[in-house]
mmCIF file of C-alpha atoms in Angstrom:
data_model
loop_
_atom_site.group_PDB
_atom_site.id
_atom_site.type_symbol
_atom_site.label_atom_id
_atom_site.label_comp_id
_atom_site.label_asym_id
_atom_site.label_seq_id
_atom_site.Cartn_x
_atom_site.Cartn_y
_atom_site.Cartn_z
ATOM 1 C CA GLY A 26 -94.467 12.361 113.499
ATOM 2 C CA ALA A 27 -94.321 10.340 117.154
ATOM 3 C CA GLY A 28 -92.978 7.215 116.398
ATOM 4 C CA VAL A 29 -93.693 4.121 118.899
ATOM 5 C CA SER A 30 -93.385 4.656 122.463
ATOM 6 C CA GLN A 31 -92.901 2.471 125.445
ATOM 7 C CA SER A 32 -93.048 3.173 129.394
ATOM 8 C CA PRO A 33 -91.291 2.824 131.409
ATOM 9 C CA ARG A 34 -88.241 2.653 129.803
ATOM 10 C CA TYR A 35 -86.919 0.831 133.119
ATOM 11 C CA LYS A 36 -88.608 -1.294 135.657
ATOM 12 C CA VAL A 37 -86.913 -2.679 138.665
ATOM 13 C CA THR A 38 -89.321 -4.730 140.389
ATOM 14 C CA LYS A 39 -89.190 -7.578 143.502
ATOM 15 C CA ARG A 40 -89.583 -11.052 142.599
ATOM 16 C CA GLY A 41 -93.464 -11.801 143.025
ATOM 17 C CA GLN A 42 -94.573 -8.801 141.893
ATOM 18 C CA ASP A 43 -96.777 -8.070 139.094
ATOM 19 C CA VAL A 44 -95.485 -5.637 136.477
ATOM 20 C CA ALA A 45 -97.603 -3.667 133.431
ATOM 21 C CA LEU A 46 -95.426 -2.413 130.270
ATOM 22 C CA ARG A 47 -97.274 -0.115 127.878
ATOM 23 C CA CYS A 48 -96.934 0.545 124.265
ATOM 24 C CA ASP A 49 -98.530 3.481 122.545
ATOM 25 C CA PRO A 50 -98.301 2.451 118.728
ATOM 26 C CA ILE A 51 -97.853 4.600 116.016
ATOM 27 C CA SER A 52 -101.194 6.378 114.903
ATOM 28 C CA GLY A 53 -103.467 4.515 112.823
ATOM 29 C CA HIS A 54 -101.185 1.381 112.684
ATOM 30 C CA VAL A 55 -103.647 -1.748 112.410
ATOM 31 C CA SER A 56 -100.703 -4.133 114.193
ATOM 32 C CA LEU A 57 -98.843 -4.359 117.320
ATOM 33 C CA TYR A 58 -96.423 -6.842 118.301
ATOM 34 C CA TRP A 59 -94.806 -7.912 121.527
ATOM 35 C CA TYR A 60 -91.142 -9.343 121.690
ATOM 36 C CA ARG A 61 -88.704 -10.102 124.184
ATOM 37 C CA GLN A 62 -85.066 -9.377 122.886
ATOM 38 C CA ALA A 63 -81.860 -10.388 124.412
ATOM 39 C CA LEU A 64 -78.565 -8.187 124.109
ATOM 40 C CA GLY A 65 -76.875 -8.673 120.268
ATOM 41 C CA GLN A 66 -79.996 -11.196 119.584
ATOM 42 C CA GLY A 67 -83.186 -10.840 117.135
ATOM 43 C CA PRO A 68 -86.330 -10.183 118.797
ATOM 44 C CA GLU A 69 -88.190 -13.296 119.963
ATOM 45 C CA PHE A 70 -91.794 -12.930 119.170
ATOM 46 C CA LEU A 71 -94.480 -13.158 122.142
ATOM 47 C CA THR A 72 -97.427 -11.844 121.120
ATOM 48 C CA TYR A 73 -99.587 -10.021 118.467
ATOM 49 C CA PHE A 74 -102.916 -8.140 117.639
ATOM 50 C CA ASN A 75 -104.724 -7.123 114.924
ATOM 51 C CA TYR A 76 -106.648 -3.876 116.415
ATOM 52 C CA GLU A 77 -108.017 -5.171 119.690
ATOM 53 C CA ALA A 78 -108.379 -8.817 118.707
ATOM 54 C CA GLN A 79 -105.425 -10.785 120.040
ATOM 55 C CA GLN A 80 -104.662 -13.003 117.010
ATOM 56 C CA ASP A 81 -101.964 -14.980 118.134
ATOM 57 C CA LYS A 82 -100.220 -15.912 122.010
ATOM 58 C CA SER A 83 -98.079 -18.628 120.712
ATOM 59 C CA GLY A 84 -94.523 -16.895 122.175
ATOM 60 C CA LEU A 85 -96.212 -16.239 125.685
ATOM 61 C CA PRO A 86 -93.951 -18.303 127.933
ATOM 62 C CA ASN A 87 -96.429 -19.246 129.991
ATOM 63 C CA ASP A 88 -99.706 -18.214 131.624
ATOM 64 C CA ARG A 89 -97.984 -15.314 134.216
ATOM 65 C CA PHE A 90 -97.888 -13.411 130.528
ATOM 66 C CA SER A 91 -101.145 -11.346 129.662
ATOM 67 C CA ALA A 92 -101.813 -8.537 127.109
ATOM 68 C CA GLU A 93 -104.630 -6.582 126.131
ATOM 69 C CA ARG A 94 -105.153 -3.977 123.315
ATOM 70 C CA PRO A 95 -108.513 -2.819 124.340
ATOM 71 C CA GLU A 96 -109.449 -0.019 122.239
ATOM 72 C CA GLY A 97 -107.217 -1.042 119.190
ATOM 73 C CA SER A 98 -104.126 1.508 120.323
ATOM 74 C CA ILE A 99 -102.558 1.204 123.435
ATOM 75 C CA SER A 100 -101.491 -2.205 124.613
ATOM 76 C CA THR A 101 -100.568 -3.192 127.841
ATOM 77 C CA LEU A 102 -98.268 -6.573 128.572
ATOM 78 C CA THR A 103 -98.627 -7.725 131.792
ATOM 79 C CA ILE A 104 -96.305 -9.966 133.562
ATOM 80 C CA GLN A 105 -97.576 -11.544 137.055
ATOM 81 C CA ARG A 106 -95.627 -12.829 140.381
ATOM 82 C CA THR A 107 -92.314 -12.200 138.176
ATOM 83 C CA GLU A 108 -89.355 -14.240 138.416
ATOM 84 C CA GLN A 109 -85.575 -13.413 137.961
ATOM 85 C CA ARG A 110 -85.716 -15.324 134.693
ATOM 86 C CA ASP A 111 -88.353 -12.548 133.149
ATOM 87 C CA SER A 112 -85.713 -9.953 133.302
ATOM 88 C CA ALA A 113 -85.232 -8.590 129.915
ATOM 89 C CA MET A 114 -85.648 -6.027 127.231
ATOM 90 C CA TYR A 115 -89.188 -6.169 126.228
ATOM 91 C CA ARG A 116 -90.054 -3.880 123.130
ATOM 92 C CA CYS A 117 -93.092 -3.815 120.800
ATOM 93 C CA ALA A 118 -93.846 -2.906 117.222
ATOM 94 C CA SER A 119 -96.338 -1.420 115.319
ATOM 95 C CA SER A 120 -97.116 -1.984 111.752
ATOM 96 C CA LEU A 121 -99.371 -0.072 109.286
ATOM 97 C CA HIS A 122 -101.330 -2.452 107.070
ATOM 98 C CA HIS A 123 -103.529 -5.726 108.170
ATOM 99 C CA ARG A 124 -103.916 -7.734 104.899
ATOM 100 C CA SER A 125 -105.929 -10.617 103.980
ATOM 101 C CA LEU A 126 -103.527 -13.388 103.661
ATOM 102 C CA THR A 127 -104.463 -13.527 99.685
ATOM 103 C CA SER A 128 -103.242 -10.045 99.245
ATOM 104 C CA GLY A 129 -100.350 -9.750 101.128
ATOM 105 C CA VAL A 130 -99.443 -8.852 104.653
ATOM 106 C CA SER A 131 -96.975 -6.212 105.227
ATOM 107 C CA TYR A 132 -94.355 -7.200 107.471
ATOM 108 C CA GLU A 133 -92.606 -3.747 107.837
ATOM 109 C CA GLN A 134 -92.187 -3.093 111.668
ATOM 110 C CA TYR A 135 -91.615 0.151 113.609
ATOM 111 C CA PHE A 136 -90.358 -0.601 116.868
ATOM 112 C CA GLY A 137 -90.372 1.162 120.128
ATOM 113 C CA PRO A 138 -87.546 1.631 122.576
ATOM 114 C CA GLY A 139 -88.254 -1.452 124.676
ATOM 115 C CA THR A 140 -88.780 -1.504 128.464
ATOM 116 C CA ARG A 141 -85.879 -2.894 130.521
ATOM 117 C CA LEU A 142 -86.957 -5.305 132.945
ATOM 118 C CA THR A 143 -84.928 -6.484 135.845
ATOM 119 C CA VAL A 144 -86.599 -8.483 138.363
ATOM 120 C CA THR A 145 -84.474 -8.693 141.745
ATOM 121 C CA THR B 7 -90.488 -23.496 110.837
ATOM 122 C CA GLN B 8 -89.004 -20.769 109.108
ATOM 123 C CA LEU B 9 -85.474 -19.868 110.279
ATOM 124 C CA LEU B 10 -83.352 -17.109 109.425
ATOM 125 C CA GLU B 11 -79.444 -17.493 109.820
ATOM 126 C CA GLN B 12 -77.121 -14.644 109.413
ATOM 127 C CA SER B 13 -73.731 -14.921 108.979
ATOM 128 C CA PRO B 14 -71.450 -13.776 110.280
ATOM 129 C CA GLN B 15 -72.419 -13.221 113.942
ATOM 130 C CA PHE B 16 -69.918 -10.866 114.896
ATOM 131 C CA LEU B 17 -67.558 -8.069 112.640
ATOM 132 C CA SER B 18 -64.883 -6.250 113.333
ATOM 133 C CA ILE B 19 -63.537 -3.556 110.950
ATOM 134 C CA GLN B 20 -61.911 -0.419 110.182
ATOM 135 C CA GLU B 21 -63.323 2.469 108.676
ATOM 136 C CA GLY B 22 -63.031 2.024 104.987
ATOM 137 C CA GLU B 23 -63.224 -1.178 104.538
ATOM 138 C CA ASN B 24 -66.132 -2.970 102.368
ATOM 139 C CA LEU B 25 -68.441 -5.915 104.010
ATOM 140 C CA THR B 26 -71.080 -8.113 103.060
ATOM 141 C CA VAL B 27 -73.100 -10.116 105.668
ATOM 142 C CA TYR B 28 -75.636 -12.833 104.667
ATOM 143 C CA CYS B 29 -79.368 -13.691 105.797
ATOM 144 C CA ASN B 30 -80.129 -17.515 104.398
ATOM 145 C CA SER B 31 -83.335 -19.881 104.920
ATOM 146 C CA SER B 32 -84.133 -22.772 103.021
ATOM 147 C CA SER B 33 -87.955 -21.517 103.167
ATOM 148 C CA VAL B 34 -89.481 -18.678 101.025
ATOM 149 C CA PHE B 35 -90.246 -15.616 101.976
ATOM 150 C CA SER B 36 -92.654 -13.263 100.337
ATOM 151 C CA SER B 37 -90.428 -10.218 101.517
ATOM 152 C CA LEU B 38 -87.515 -9.540 103.864
ATOM 153 C CA GLN B 39 -86.794 -6.787 105.372
ATOM 154 C CA TRP B 40 -83.576 -5.611 107.191
ATOM 155 C CA TYR B 41 -83.308 -3.512 110.555
ATOM 156 C CA ARG B 42 -80.367 -1.868 111.791
ATOM 157 C CA GLN B 43 -80.234 -1.272 116.213
ATOM 158 C CA GLU B 44 -77.978 0.754 117.192
ATOM 159 C CA PRO B 45 -76.786 0.172 121.144
ATOM 160 C CA GLY B 46 -80.024 1.133 123.481
ATOM 161 C CA GLU B 47 -82.497 1.820 120.383
ATOM 162 C CA GLY B 48 -85.010 -0.594 118.658
ATOM 163 C CA PRO B 49 -84.685 -1.889 114.955
ATOM 164 C CA VAL B 50 -85.383 0.649 112.676
ATOM 165 C CA LEU B 51 -86.216 -0.395 109.475
ATOM 166 C CA LEU B 52 -83.361 -0.021 106.564
ATOM 167 C CA VAL B 53 -85.212 -1.520 103.382
ATOM 168 C CA THR B 54 -87.372 -4.087 102.365
ATOM 169 C CA VAL B 55 -87.346 -6.287 99.155
ATOM 170 C CA VAL B 56 -90.023 -8.372 97.600
ATOM 171 C CA THR B 57 -89.163 -9.308 94.248
ATOM 172 C CA GLY B 58 -86.374 -12.352 93.420
ATOM 173 C CA GLY B 59 -83.291 -11.107 92.128
ATOM 174 C CA GLU B 60 -84.266 -7.359 93.494
ATOM 175 C CA VAL B 61 -81.823 -5.143 94.047
ATOM 176 C CA LYS B 62 -81.806 -1.621 96.515
ATOM 177 C CA LYS B 63 -79.450 0.591 96.970
ATOM 178 C CA LEU B 64 -79.684 3.449 100.289
ATOM 179 C CA LYS B 65 -76.513 5.543 99.835
ATOM 180 C CA ARG B 66 -73.630 2.584 100.533
ATOM 181 C CA LEU B 67 -75.790 0.219 101.615
ATOM 182 C CA THR B 68 -76.770 -2.423 98.593
ATOM 183 C CA PHE B 69 -79.366 -5.036 99.550
ATOM 184 C CA GLN B 70 -79.960 -7.910 97.334
ATOM 185 C CA PHE B 71 -82.791 -10.498 97.665
ATOM 186 C CA GLY B 72 -81.980 -14.015 95.893
ATOM 187 C CA ASP B 73 -83.588 -15.222 92.794
ATOM 188 C CA ALA B 74 -85.979 -17.984 94.642
ATOM 189 C CA ARG B 75 -86.563 -15.731 97.626
ATOM 190 C CA LYS B 76 -84.560 -17.598 100.315
ATOM 191 C CA ASP B 77 -82.171 -15.652 101.105
ATOM 192 C CA SER B 78 -80.745 -12.175 100.688
ATOM 193 C CA SER B 79 -77.463 -9.924 101.209
ATOM 194 C CA LEU B 80 -76.010 -6.402 103.049
ATOM 195 C CA HIS B 81 -72.593 -4.910 101.241
ATOM 196 C CA ILE B 82 -71.538 -1.645 102.831
ATOM 197 C CA THR B 83 -69.498 0.318 100.768
ATOM 198 C CA ALA B 84 -66.559 2.203 102.698
ATOM 199 C CA ALA B 85 -67.882 1.971 106.467
ATOM 200 C CA GLN B 86 -68.198 4.162 108.484
ATOM 201 C CA PRO B 87 -68.323 4.021 112.617
ATOM 202 C CA GLY B 88 -71.667 5.702 112.344
ATOM 203 C CA ASP B 89 -72.761 2.031 110.415
ATOM 204 C CA THR B 90 -71.666 0.485 113.938
ATOM 205 C CA GLY B 91 -75.133 -1.577 114.994
ATOM 206 C CA LEU B 92 -76.561 -4.915 114.879
ATOM 207 C CA TYR B 93 -78.299 -5.645 111.567
ATOM 208 C CA LEU B 94 -81.033 -8.038 111.090
ATOM 209 C CA CYS B 95 -83.040 -9.746 108.766
ATOM 210 C CA ALA B 96 -86.950 -10.575 109.109
ATOM 211 C CA GLY B 97 -89.013 -12.644 106.605
ATOM 212 C CA GLY B 98 -92.174 -13.203 106.228
ATOM 213 C CA SER B 99 -94.805 -15.227 103.938
ATOM 214 C CA GLY B 100 -98.549 -15.832 103.246
ATOM 215 C CA GLY B 101 -98.919 -18.950 105.800
ATOM 216 C CA SER B 102 -98.373 -16.059 108.853
ATOM 217 C CA TYR B 103 -98.569 -12.969 110.042
ATOM 218 C CA ILE B 104 -95.572 -12.795 112.666
ATOM 219 C CA PRO B 105 -92.512 -12.000 110.714
ATOM 220 C CA THR B 106 -88.986 -14.534 111.477
ATOM 221 C CA PHE B 107 -86.039 -12.758 112.752
ATOM 222 C CA GLY B 108 -82.612 -13.601 112.411
ATOM 223 C CA ARG B 109 -80.164 -13.704 115.465
ATOM 224 C CA GLY B 110 -78.707 -10.640 113.842
ATOM 225 C CA THR B 111 -75.025 -9.832 112.668
ATOM 226 C CA SER B 112 -72.935 -7.445 115.651
ATOM 227 C CA LEU B 113 -71.035 -4.975 113.222
ATOM 228 C CA ILE B 114 -67.978 -2.608 115.015
ATOM 229 C CA VAL B 115 -66.632 -0.325 113.013
ATOM 230 C CA HIS B 116 -63.222 1.222 114.129
ATOM 231 C CA PRO B 117 -62.216 4.664 113.413
#
């Protein structure tokens, strides 16, 4: 079946421009996470959604970063007024289950191929 | 704050050698995942361990969860060049829906 897809795979933009990164999760996956990953390092959490609700955005670096998932499926991460320090690999991941904290949480995640953002 | 420390950070070995990588924390996790990430790709889930002391095998890979559910190890037998990649451990606990990722072990297996 289809995995997690992200678009574009590569984005080069000039400083000051806005960019929108798209994530299409596995069909039926309730949870969707956004990460930023430096080369050779583990993913750094940005934000996550259960269905269309943004549950935690504590990892977003500043208010230039925002994310939405209006219909509980596709998500968009938007970076306004990009700066060179925003250059990174942005990944999203989806997870099948969203369970209550009392019955257990599925932490298994399925990652997309990422969007390599370069701000010049 | 939960932290996962992975060691070693880098590993370069010859084909056929055995190796073990470690994932350690001072926190207890309800489950722990291992991922492998090949260059240019996203992390791919290998296994989840849930029970303290649990051992899971995936072909030449053996995963173990510590009795206290604070640490885990991944042992690879007779490594092959196709095992090259970044190995990540990630864990979660009932207090959060956000898994904690380690920084990874970068493995290169030379033919």
